[in-house]
Amino acid sequence: MGLSQSISKRCADPSKYATVDAPGLAKDDTKWKTYDFVIVGGGAAGCVLAARLSENSNVSVLLLEAGNSHEGNLISSMPFTGKILGGTSFIQDFNSWAKKGAEGWSYEELRPQVQTSFVFRGHMGLRYVPNPIMPDGKEEEHGTSGPIKTRKPVPKQDIDRLMIETARNIGITARSDLNTNGTLGAAAFLATITDKGRRGYAAVSYLTPEVLKRPNLTVAVNCRVEKLLFDETGPKPRAIGVEFRRTREGPLYRVAGKKEILVCGGAVASPHILLLSGLGPRSELEKKGIKVIKHLPAVGKNFMDHISAGTFNLQAKPGTTYDYLNNPLYALLAVAQWFFTGTGVVSELAAPGAIFVRSTDDPCIPTNDPAEIPIDLTTGPNAPDLEILWFPLTVVANAMTKTSSKVKGVTLSPVALQPKSVGEITLATNSAWDQPIIDANFLDEENDMKVIVRGCRLIYKLAHTEPFASMLELNPKPDYPFFWPGCADPDKITDGELSEWVRKNASPTFHPGCSCKMGTSEDSSVVNNKLEVHGIESLRIIDASIFPNLVSGHPCAPVVAVAEKASDMIKQRYGF
């Protein structure tokens, strides 16, 4: 998950940083390779913690990542998904966490970590011209010295201006920056992009070459943690280490964590690791033959993700989209431009902007039947529950969808930000090498369908409003079937037909969370407000799985802020 290739070479031999299994070593942690902190998971949170905790040269840190390195992988460096939404867009979400018992996690208490994580570096490229439709935000409202660089891309095509102006023409506020001056409205995203036009995610931004040279920091990839290890001799079980392998049948290795074990696997892997380690619902663990260390019924429960309707494609006029990239030659030239100069279409975001509204009471959304208006599940009157993403090209729903190089179109996607449907993560087997069962339970609650259908109605209104309408060719009998239902007459297509289409095409947005949520009760939550696992000493979970509820936006900034706050709490706890 984004770790340097040099790490792979430096840590190719696990015996250099871990203890291989041997007779008599399984229960004698004094003979294991020992670190002050062992971090499980090298995603955004894990990278932040590794960098921050190793700032003290007297503190030893080991970061174990199950995935491979990103270097040499061209796609992982491209900025397609490097969009950021944070700051004031989460005021009400964070405050709702505090109201639910997460003391210390209100917006004002988390704001310092948000601002110390990012630095705004202005606009990208040479094409920037000030535009009253897309006004600039104030740089001082962003972080000024954080590791993650944010920029405002300047798209080659005009879709951002068209979308924002069209949204304004139907009554939606045009925002300069959803990170600073308002939660509701239409705006282009900031992008986490480096000075060289590369994707600036946490591994690149926090685990810089200078950080990786620290002698007290060890980072290892291709290490799959099979379970956490505990000392059960005290009043409470205490996490003391982890077991891992590099391959399913390979040697077993152990390491000890003298101070704490920090699990940062994400909303799927973190509950999976806890369950395999004996932390979770007793009945589920016993069914899989796993020794119960602590009965924690909420592990893996309350799993949620933002729900997308899929790809709502609209046929566009030639020359208005990026669909020329369907031509292999043009695509190769675009990649070459980005590779050598860090500029061009590949340096932009695949989804450069979005509209955030309230499906329950926004007058800009057409209402055919008042009974179809959803229940308000937001955290406050200024919090959105619906996002409309836009893409300046046609996006196919999956690899099985057939398209043509002649296709010209744009894709919009309605996303339910505060779903009522709740899923769970459970064990398929008692092996870490078998993926867990992910039951997202999407659209189980009818309210979620109502939100998404209202999103489809909003897209129709945008598509029939200038100036966006002039970019489109809304043929009621399209040449290609994937332009349905975008081509349909909004006055004739029913909510039932839209619901049927949504149910067939709905997909996750890969913003999962809440599966090890923070709270005060062992029955309904997994960690306390210090991110410590209930009833277990020396074990914390630090990632999106601890969210009490999903945020009404993209989770990059909140995850980084959670990790920054966790590192501050840990430093305070141990006095460094």
Coordinates of C-alpha atoms in Angstrom, one line a residue:
M1 CA 0.0 0.0 0.0
G2 CA 2.4 2.7 -1.1
L3 CA 5.8 1.8 0.4
S4 CA 9.2 2.5 -1.2
Q5 CA 10.9 -0.2 -3.3
S6 CA 14.0 0.4 -1.3
I7 CA 12.1 -1.0 1.7
S8 CA 11.6 -4.3 -0.1
K9 CA 15.3 -4.6 -0.8
R10 CA 16.3 -3.5 2.7
C11 CA 13.9 -5.8 4.5
A12 CA 13.9 -8.8 2.1
D13 CA 15.1 -11.1 4.9
P14 CA 12.6 -11.2 7.8
S15 CA 15.2 -12.7 10.1
K16 CA 16.8 -9.3 10.2
Y17 CA 13.8 -7.7 11.8
A18 CA 11.8 -10.6 13.3
T19 CA 12.3 -13.9 15.1
V20 CA 11.6 -17.1 13.1
D21 CA 9.5 -19.7 14.9
A22 CA 11.5 -22.5 16.6
P23 CA 10.7 -24.9 19.5
G24 CA 10.4 -23.2 22.8
L25 CA 10.0 -19.7 21.4
A26 CA 6.3 -19.5 20.9
K27 CA 5.6 -18.4 24.5
D28 CA 8.9 -16.7 25.4
D29 CA 8.5 -13.1 24.1
T30 CA 11.8 -12.2 25.8
K31 CA 13.6 -13.9 22.9
W32 CA 11.6 -12.2 20.1
K33 CA 12.9 -9.2 18.2
T34 CA 11.4 -6.3 20.2
Y35 CA 10.3 -2.8 19.3
D36 CA 8.6 -0.1 21.3
F37 CA 5.7 0.0 18.8
V38 CA 4.6 -2.5 16.2
I39 CA 2.3 -1.0 13.6
V40 CA 0.1 -3.4 11.6
G41 CA -0.9 -1.9 8.2
G42 CA 1.0 0.5 6.0
G43 CA -2.0 2.5 4.7
A44 CA -2.6 6.2 5.4
A45 CA -2.8 5.9 9.2
G46 CA 0.1 3.5 9.5
C47 CA 2.4 5.7 7.5
V48 CA 1.5 8.7 9.6
L49 CA 2.1 6.8 12.9
A50 CA 5.4 5.4 11.7
A51 CA 6.7 8.8 10.7
R52 CA 5.5 10.6 13.8
L53 CA 6.5 8.1 16.4
S54 CA 10.0 7.6 15.0
E55 CA 10.7 11.3 15.2
N56 CA 12.1 10.4 18.7
S57 CA 15.4 8.6 18.0
N58 CA 15.0 6.7 21.3
V59 CA 11.8 5.1 20.2
S60 CA 11.9 2.0 18.0
V61 CA 9.1 1.4 15.5
L62 CA 8.3 -1.5 13.2
L63 CA 5.7 -1.1 10.4
L64 CA 4.4 -4.3 8.8
E65 CA 2.5 -4.1 5.6
A66 CA 0.8 -7.0 3.9
G67 CA 0.9 -5.5 0.4
N68 CA 3.8 -4.8 -2.0
S69 CA 5.7 -1.6 -2.7
H70 CA 4.3 1.1 -5.0
E71 CA 7.6 2.0 -6.8
G72 CA 7.8 0.7 -10.3
N73 CA 4.0 0.7 -10.5
L74 CA 3.2 3.5 -12.8
I75 CA -0.6 3.5 -12.1
S76 CA -0.1 4.0 -8.3
S77 CA 1.7 7.2 -9.0
M78 CA -0.9 8.7 -11.2
P79 CA -3.1 11.3 -9.4
F80 CA -6.5 9.9 -10.7
T81 CA -7.9 9.3 -7.2
G82 CA -5.9 11.8 -5.2
K83 CA -8.7 14.1 -4.2
I84 CA -9.1 15.6 -0.8
L85 CA -12.1 16.8 1.1
G86 CA -11.5 17.9 4.7
G87 CA -11.5 20.9 7.0
T88 CA -14.8 22.5 7.8
S89 CA -16.7 20.0 5.6
F90 CA -16.6 17.7 8.6
I91 CA -17.5 20.1 11.4
Q92 CA -20.9 18.6 12.1
D93 CA -19.7 15.0 11.5
F94 CA -16.9 15.3 14.1
N95 CA -19.1 17.1 16.6
S96 CA -21.6 14.2 16.2
W97 CA -18.8 11.8 17.2
A98 CA -18.3 13.8 20.4
K99 CA -22.0 13.8 21.1
K100 CA -22.0 10.0 20.8
G101 CA -19.5 9.7 23.6
A102 CA -16.2 10.1 21.7
E103 CA -14.9 12.8 24.2
G104 CA -12.1 14.8 22.7
W105 CA -13.1 14.3 19.1
S106 CA -15.1 17.4 18.3
Y107 CA -14.1 19.5 15.3
E108 CA -12.3 22.1 17.3
E109 CA -10.4 19.4 19.1
L110 CA -9.4 17.6 15.9
R111 CA -8.8 20.8 13.8
P112 CA -5.1 21.1 14.8
Q113 CA -4.4 17.7 13.4
V114 CA -6.2 18.4 10.2
Q115 CA -4.2 21.6 9.6
T116 CA -0.8 20.1 10.5
S117 CA -1.3 17.3 8.0
F118 CA -1.6 19.4 4.8
V119 CA -0.1 22.3 3.0
F120 CA -1.7 24.2 0.1
R121 CA 0.6 24.7 -2.9
G122 CA -1.7 26.7 -5.2
H123 CA -2.7 25.8 -8.7
M124 CA -1.2 23.2 -11.0
G125 CA -0.1 23.9 -14.6
L126 CA 0.2 27.1 -16.7
R127 CA -3.4 27.3 -17.8
Y128 CA -4.8 28.9 -14.7
V129 CA -6.9 32.0 -15.2
P130 CA -9.0 33.5 -12.3
N131 CA -12.7 32.7 -12.8
P132 CA -15.6 34.3 -10.9
I133 CA -17.6 31.0 -11.3
M134 CA -14.8 29.1 -9.6
P135 CA -13.3 31.6 -7.1
D136 CA -10.1 30.8 -5.2
G137 CA -10.2 29.8 -1.5
K138 CA -8.0 31.4 1.0
E139 CA -4.6 29.7 1.4
E140 CA -4.4 30.7 5.1
E141 CA -7.4 28.5 5.8
H142 CA -5.4 25.4 4.7
G143 CA -2.5 23.9 6.5
T144 CA 0.8 25.7 5.9
S145 CA 3.5 23.1 6.8
G146 CA 2.0 19.6 6.6
P147 CA 3.6 16.7 4.8
I148 CA 0.8 16.2 2.3
K149 CA 0.7 18.8 -0.5
T150 CA -2.6 19.9 -1.9
R151 CA -3.2 21.7 -5.1
K152 CA -6.1 22.8 -7.3
P153 CA -5.8 21.2 -10.7
V154 CA -6.6 23.3 -13.8
P155 CA -8.4 20.9 -16.2
K156 CA -7.7 20.9 -19.9
Q157 CA -11.4 20.5 -20.6
D158 CA -14.1 22.9 -19.4
I159 CA -16.3 20.6 -17.5
D160 CA -15.6 22.0 -14.1
R161 CA -16.7 25.5 -15.0
L162 CA -19.7 24.1 -16.9
M163 CA -20.8 21.9 -14.0
I164 CA -20.4 24.6 -11.4
E165 CA -22.1 27.3 -13.4
T166 CA -25.0 24.9 -14.2
A167 CA -25.3 24.0 -10.6
R168 CA -25.5 27.7 -9.7
N169 CA -28.1 28.2 -12.3
I170 CA -30.5 25.8 -10.6
G171 CA -29.8 27.3 -7.1
I172 CA -26.8 25.4 -5.8
T173 CA -24.1 27.5 -4.3
A174 CA -20.8 27.7 -6.2
R175 CA -18.0 27.1 -3.7
S176 CA -14.3 28.0 -4.1
D177 CA -13.3 25.2 -1.7
L178 CA -15.4 22.8 0.2
N179 CA -12.5 22.3 2.6
T180 CA -12.8 25.7 4.1
N181 CA -15.9 27.8 3.4
G182 CA -18.9 25.7 3.3
T183 CA -20.2 22.1 3.3
L184 CA -23.0 22.4 0.7
G185 CA -22.5 23.4 -2.9
A186 CA -20.6 22.6 -6.1
A187 CA -16.8 22.8 -6.3
A188 CA -13.7 21.4 -7.9
F189 CA -11.7 19.1 -5.6
L190 CA -8.3 19.9 -4.2
A191 CA -5.8 17.2 -5.2
T192 CA -3.1 15.5 -3.2
I193 CA -0.4 15.9 -5.9
T194 CA 3.3 16.4 -5.5
D195 CA 5.4 19.1 -7.1
K196 CA 6.3 16.6 -9.9
G197 CA 2.6 15.8 -10.7
R198 CA 2.7 12.5 -8.8
R199 CA 0.0 11.3 -6.5
G200 CA 0.8 12.5 -3.0
Y201 CA -0.6 9.9 -0.7
A202 CA 0.5 9.3 2.9
A203 CA 3.4 6.8 2.1
V204 CA 5.0 9.3 -0.3
S205 CA 4.3 12.3 1.9
Y206 CA 5.1 10.9 5.4
L207 CA 7.6 8.1 4.6
T208 CA 10.1 10.3 2.7
P209 CA 13.6 9.0 1.9
E210 CA 14.9 11.0 4.9
V211 CA 12.3 9.4 7.2
L212 CA 13.1 5.9 5.9
K213 CA 16.8 6.4 6.8
R214 CA 16.0 6.7 10.5
P215 CA 17.8 3.8 12.2
N216 CA 15.0 3.4 14.7
L217 CA 12.3 2.8 12.0
T218 CA 11.9 -0.5 10.2
V219 CA 9.4 -0.9 7.4
A220 CA 8.6 -4.3 5.9
V221 CA 6.3 -5.2 3.1
N222 CA 4.7 -8.5 2.0
C223 CA 4.2 -9.4 5.7
R224 CA 0.8 -10.8 6.4
V225 CA -0.1 -10.6 10.1
E226 CA -1.9 -13.9 11.1
K227 CA -2.8 -12.9 14.6
L228 CA -2.0 -10.7 17.6
L229 CA -0.3 -12.2 20.7
F230 CA -1.4 -11.6 24.3
D231 CA -0.1 -12.1 27.8
E232 CA -3.1 -13.3 29.8
T233 CA -1.5 -13.5 33.2
G234 CA -2.7 -10.1 34.4
P235 CA -6.2 -8.8 35.3
K236 CA -6.6 -7.9 31.6
P237 CA -5.1 -9.5 28.5
R238 CA -2.2 -7.4 27.2
A239 CA -1.1 -7.3 23.6
I240 CA 2.6 -8.2 23.4
G241 CA 3.3 -9.0 19.8
V242 CA 2.3 -10.3 16.4
E243 CA 2.8 -13.4 14.3
F244 CA 3.2 -13.0 10.5
R245 CA 4.3 -14.9 7.4
R246 CA 5.4 -13.7 3.9
T247 CA 3.6 -16.6 2.2
R248 CA 0.8 -19.0 3.2
E249 CA 3.2 -22.0 3.7
G250 CA 6.3 -19.9 4.6
P251 CA 8.1 -19.6 7.9
L252 CA 6.3 -18.1 10.8
Y253 CA 7.8 -15.0 12.4
R254 CA 7.2 -13.1 15.6
V255 CA 7.9 -9.7 16.9
A256 CA 7.2 -8.1 20.3
G257 CA 5.8 -4.7 21.0
K258 CA 7.2 -3.4 24.3
K259 CA 4.8 -0.5 24.6
E260 CA 1.9 -1.0 22.2
I261 CA 0.6 -2.8 19.2
L262 CA -1.2 -0.4 16.8
V263 CA -3.6 -1.9 14.3
C264 CA -4.1 0.2 11.2
G265 CA -5.4 -2.3 8.6
G266 CA -8.6 -0.4 7.6
A267 CA -12.2 -1.1 7.9
V268 CA -11.9 -4.6 6.5
A269 CA -8.5 -5.9 7.7
S270 CA -8.6 -4.5 11.2
P271 CA -11.7 -6.4 12.3
H272 CA -10.4 -9.4 10.4
I273 CA -7.1 -9.4 12.4
L274 CA -9.0 -8.9 15.7
L275 CA -11.3 -11.8 15.0
L276 CA -8.4 -14.1 14.1
S277 CA -6.7 -13.1 17.3
G278 CA -9.7 -14.0 19.5
L279 CA -11.3 -10.6 19.9
G280 CA -14.9 -10.5 18.8
P281 CA -18.3 -12.2 19.2
R282 CA -17.8 -15.3 21.2
S283 CA -20.1 -17.5 19.1
E284 CA -18.4 -16.6 15.9
L285 CA -14.9 -17.2 17.3
E286 CA -15.9 -20.6 18.8
K287 CA -17.5 -21.6 15.6
K288 CA -14.2 -21.2 13.8
G289 CA -12.2 -22.9 16.5
I290 CA -10.5 -19.7 17.7
K291 CA -9.6 -19.2 21.4
V292 CA -11.6 -16.3 22.8
I293 CA -9.4 -13.7 24.4
K294 CA -12.1 -11.2 24.9
H295 CA -15.8 -11.3 24.0
L296 CA -16.3 -8.1 22.0
P297 CA -19.6 -8.3 20.1
A298 CA -19.2 -5.2 18.0
V299 CA -16.0 -6.3 16.2
G300 CA -16.8 -6.3 12.5
K301 CA -20.3 -5.0 13.0
N302 CA -21.7 -1.6 11.9
F303 CA -19.7 -1.8 8.7
M304 CA -20.7 1.0 6.3
D305 CA -19.6 2.6 3.0
H306 CA -20.9 5.4 0.9
I307 CA -23.2 3.8 -1.7
S308 CA -22.9 4.8 -5.4
A309 CA -25.6 4.3 -8.0
G310 CA -22.8 3.4 -10.4
T311 CA -22.1 5.1 -13.7
F312 CA -24.8 7.5 -14.9
N313 CA -23.5 8.1 -18.5
L314 CA -24.5 11.0 -20.7
Q315 CA -23.7 11.2 -24.4
A316 CA -21.5 14.3 -25.1
K317 CA -20.6 16.3 -28.2
P318 CA -17.2 15.5 -29.8
G319 CA -14.3 17.4 -28.5
T320 CA -15.8 18.1 -25.1
T321 CA -14.5 15.1 -23.1
Y322 CA -11.4 13.0 -22.5
D323 CA -12.7 10.1 -24.4
Y324 CA -10.0 10.6 -27.0
L325 CA -7.9 8.5 -24.5
N326 CA -9.8 5.5 -25.8
N327 CA -7.3 5.7 -28.7
P328 CA -4.2 3.8 -27.6
L329 CA -1.9 6.3 -29.3
Y330 CA -3.4 9.3 -27.6
A331 CA -3.4 7.5 -24.3
L332 CA 0.3 6.7 -24.7
L333 CA 1.1 10.3 -25.5
A334 CA -0.8 11.5 -22.5
V335 CA 1.1 9.1 -20.2
A336 CA 4.4 10.1 -21.7
Q337 CA 3.6 13.8 -21.2
W338 CA 2.8 13.2 -17.5
F339 CA 5.8 10.9 -17.0
F340 CA 8.4 13.4 -18.4
T341 CA 6.8 16.7 -17.3
G342 CA 4.3 15.9 -14.6
T343 CA 1.6 17.8 -16.5
G344 CA -1.3 17.0 -18.9
V345 CA -4.5 15.1 -18.5
V346 CA -2.9 12.3 -16.6
S347 CA -1.9 14.7 -13.9
E348 CA -5.6 15.6 -13.3
L349 CA -8.2 13.9 -11.2
A350 CA -10.5 11.3 -12.9
A351 CA -13.4 12.9 -10.9
P352 CA -12.3 16.5 -10.6
G353 CA -15.3 17.9 -8.7
A354 CA -18.7 17.2 -7.1
I355 CA -21.9 18.7 -5.9
F356 CA -22.9 18.2 -2.2
V357 CA -26.6 18.7 -1.3
R358 CA -29.2 17.6 1.1
S359 CA -31.7 15.2 -0.6
T360 CA -34.3 15.8 2.1
D361 CA -34.9 19.5 1.7
D362 CA -32.9 21.0 -1.2
P363 CA -35.4 22.8 -3.4
C364 CA -33.2 22.3 -6.5
I365 CA -34.1 18.6 -6.6
P366 CA -37.3 17.8 -8.5
T367 CA -39.9 16.0 -6.4
N368 CA -42.6 13.9 -8.2
D369 CA -44.0 12.3 -5.0
P370 CA -43.5 13.8 -1.5
A371 CA -43.6 10.3 -0.1
E372 CA -40.3 9.6 -1.9
I373 CA -38.4 12.3 0.1
P374 CA -35.9 10.5 2.4
I375 CA -35.6 10.7 6.2
D376 CA -32.9 13.1 7.3
L377 CA -30.0 11.0 8.6
T378 CA -27.4 13.8 8.5
T379 CA -25.5 15.2 11.5
G380 CA -26.9 18.7 11.1
P381 CA -28.8 21.2 8.9
N382 CA -25.6 22.1 6.9
A383 CA -24.5 18.5 6.4
P384 CA -25.0 16.8 3.0
D385 CA -26.3 13.3 2.5
L386 CA -25.9 13.3 -1.3
E387 CA -22.9 13.8 -3.6
I388 CA -22.9 14.0 -7.3
L389 CA -19.4 13.2 -8.7
W390 CA -18.6 14.2 -12.3
F391 CA -16.1 12.6 -14.6
P392 CA -15.0 14.2 -18.0
L393 CA -15.2 10.9 -19.8
T394 CA -17.3 7.8 -19.9
V395 CA -16.7 5.4 -17.1
V396 CA -17.8 1.8 -17.6
A397 CA -19.5 0.0 -14.7
N398 CA -17.1 -3.0 -14.7
A399 CA -14.7 -4.9 -16.9
M400 CA -17.5 -6.9 -18.5
T401 CA -19.1 -3.7 -20.0
K402 CA -18.4 -3.4 -23.7
T403 CA -17.8 0.0 -25.1
S404 CA -16.5 1.6 -28.3
S405 CA -13.6 3.9 -29.1
K406 CA -16.2 6.1 -30.8
V407 CA -18.1 6.7 -27.5
K408 CA -18.1 10.3 -26.3
G409 CA -19.6 11.1 -23.0
V410 CA -19.5 12.2 -19.4
T411 CA -20.3 10.2 -16.3
L412 CA -22.0 11.4 -13.2
S413 CA -22.5 9.3 -10.1
P414 CA -24.9 9.9 -7.3
V415 CA -23.6 8.8 -3.9
A416 CA -25.5 8.3 -0.6
L417 CA -23.2 9.8 2.1
Q418 CA -25.1 8.8 5.2
P419 CA -26.5 5.4 4.4
K420 CA -28.9 3.7 6.9
S421 CA -28.0 0.2 5.7
V422 CA -25.4 -1.5 7.9
G423 CA -23.3 -4.5 7.1
E424 CA -20.6 -6.6 8.8
I425 CA -17.2 -8.3 8.4
T426 CA -17.1 -11.9 9.5
L427 CA -14.7 -14.8 9.2
A428 CA -14.8 -17.2 6.2
T429 CA -12.2 -19.4 7.9
N430 CA -9.7 -19.2 10.8
S431 CA -6.8 -18.4 8.3
A432 CA -5.5 -14.9 7.6
W433 CA -4.8 -16.1 4.1
D434 CA -8.5 -16.4 3.3
Q435 CA -10.4 -13.2 2.8
P436 CA -13.1 -12.4 5.3
I437 CA -16.8 -12.3 4.3
I438 CA -17.8 -8.7 3.5
D439 CA -21.6 -8.3 3.7
A440 CA -22.1 -4.6 2.9
N441 CA -25.8 -5.0 2.9
F442 CA -26.2 -2.2 0.5
L443 CA -29.7 -0.8 -0.1
D444 CA -31.2 -2.9 2.6
E445 CA -32.9 0.2 3.9
E446 CA -35.3 1.8 1.5
N447 CA -34.2 5.3 2.6
D448 CA -30.8 4.8 0.9
M449 CA -32.6 4.1 -2.4
K450 CA -34.7 7.2 -2.0
V451 CA -31.5 9.3 -1.6
I452 CA -29.9 7.9 -4.7
V453 CA -33.0 8.2 -6.8
R454 CA -33.2 11.8 -5.8
G455 CA -29.6 12.1 -7.0
C456 CA -30.6 10.7 -10.4
R457 CA -33.4 13.3 -10.6
L458 CA -30.8 16.0 -9.8
I459 CA -28.6 14.8 -12.6
Y460 CA -31.5 15.0 -15.1
K461 CA -32.1 18.6 -14.0
L462 CA -28.4 19.4 -14.5
A463 CA -28.3 17.7 -17.9
H464 CA -31.2 19.8 -19.1
T465 CA -29.9 23.1 -17.8
E466 CA -27.4 25.4 -19.5
P467 CA -24.5 25.6 -20.0
F468 CA -24.0 21.9 -19.3
A469 CA -26.9 21.0 -21.6
S470 CA -25.1 22.4 -24.6
M471 CA -22.3 20.0 -24.1
L472 CA -24.6 17.0 -24.4
E473 CA -26.4 15.0 -27.0
L474 CA -29.4 13.6 -25.2
N475 CA -30.7 11.1 -27.7
P476 CA -33.7 9.2 -26.3
K477 CA -32.6 6.2 -28.5
P478 CA -28.8 6.1 -27.9
D479 CA -26.3 4.3 -30.1
Y480 CA -24.9 2.5 -27.0
P481 CA -27.0 1.0 -24.2
F482 CA -24.8 2.2 -21.4
F483 CA -26.2 5.8 -22.1
W484 CA -29.4 4.6 -20.5
P485 CA -31.0 5.8 -18.2
G486 CA -29.1 9.1 -18.8
C487 CA -30.8 9.5 -22.1
A488 CA -34.3 8.9 -20.7
D489 CA -36.9 11.6 -20.7
P490 CA -37.0 12.7 -17.0
D491 CA -40.7 13.4 -17.2
K492 CA -41.5 9.8 -18.3
I493 CA -39.0 7.6 -16.5
T494 CA -40.5 6.5 -13.1
D495 CA -38.8 6.3 -9.7
G496 CA -39.5 2.6 -9.9
E497 CA -37.5 2.3 -13.1
L498 CA -34.6 4.3 -11.6
S499 CA -34.7 2.1 -8.5
E500 CA -34.5 -1.0 -10.6
W501 CA -31.5 0.4 -12.4
V502 CA -29.8 1.5 -9.2
R503 CA -30.3 -2.0 -7.6
K504 CA -28.6 -3.6 -10.6
N505 CA -25.7 -1.1 -10.8
A506 CA -25.0 0.1 -7.2
S507 CA -21.5 -0.2 -6.0
P508 CA -19.3 0.9 -3.1
T509 CA -17.2 4.0 -3.3
F510 CA -14.4 2.3 -1.3
H511 CA -14.8 4.7 1.7
P512 CA -15.5 2.0 4.3
G513 CA -15.6 2.6 8.0
C514 CA -17.2 2.0 11.4
S515 CA -16.4 -1.7 11.8
C516 CA -14.4 -1.2 15.0
K517 CA -16.2 2.0 16.0
M518 CA -15.3 4.2 18.9
G519 CA -17.7 4.5 21.9
T520 CA -18.2 3.9 25.6
S521 CA -19.9 0.6 25.7
E522 CA -18.2 -2.8 25.1
D523 CA -21.5 -4.1 23.7
S524 CA -21.8 -1.6 20.9
S525 CA -18.3 -0.3 20.3
V526 CA -14.7 -1.7 20.1
V527 CA -12.4 1.2 21.2
N528 CA -12.6 4.0 23.7
N529 CA -11.9 7.7 23.0
K530 CA -8.2 7.0 23.2
L531 CA -8.6 4.3 20.5
E532 CA -7.7 1.6 23.0
V533 CA -9.5 -1.7 22.6
H534 CA -12.0 -2.2 25.4
G535 CA -10.7 -4.6 28.0
I536 CA -7.3 -5.1 26.4
E537 CA -4.1 -3.4 27.4
S538 CA -1.5 -2.0 25.0
L539 CA -3.7 -2.4 21.9
R540 CA -5.1 0.4 19.8
I541 CA -6.9 0.6 16.5
I542 CA -6.2 3.6 14.4
D543 CA -7.9 3.9 11.0
A544 CA -11.4 4.5 9.5
S545 CA -12.8 1.5 11.2
I546 CA -13.0 3.5 14.5
F547 CA -15.4 6.1 13.0
P548 CA -18.6 6.2 15.0
N549 CA -20.4 7.1 11.8
L550 CA -19.3 7.9 8.2
V551 CA -18.3 11.4 7.4
S552 CA -20.3 13.3 4.8
G553 CA -17.4 13.4 2.4
H554 CA -14.2 11.6 1.4
P555 CA -12.3 10.0 4.3
C556 CA -8.6 10.8 3.4
A557 CA -8.3 13.9 5.6
P558 CA -10.2 12.4 8.6
V559 CA -8.1 9.2 8.5
V560 CA -4.8 11.3 8.5
A561 CA -6.2 13.5 11.2
V562 CA -7.2 10.5 13.3
A563 CA -3.6 9.1 13.0
E564 CA -2.1 12.5 13.8
K565 CA -4.2 12.8 16.9
A566 CA -3.4 9.2 17.9
S567 CA 0.3 9.9 17.6
D568 CA -0.1 12.9 19.8
M569 CA -2.0 10.9 22.4
I570 CA 0.7 8.1 22.4
K571 CA 3.5 10.6 22.7
Q572 CA 1.8 12.2 25.7
R573 CA 1.1 8.8 27.3
Y574 CA 4.8 7.8 27.1
G575 CA 6.3 11.3 27.6
F576 CA 8.2 11.8 24.4

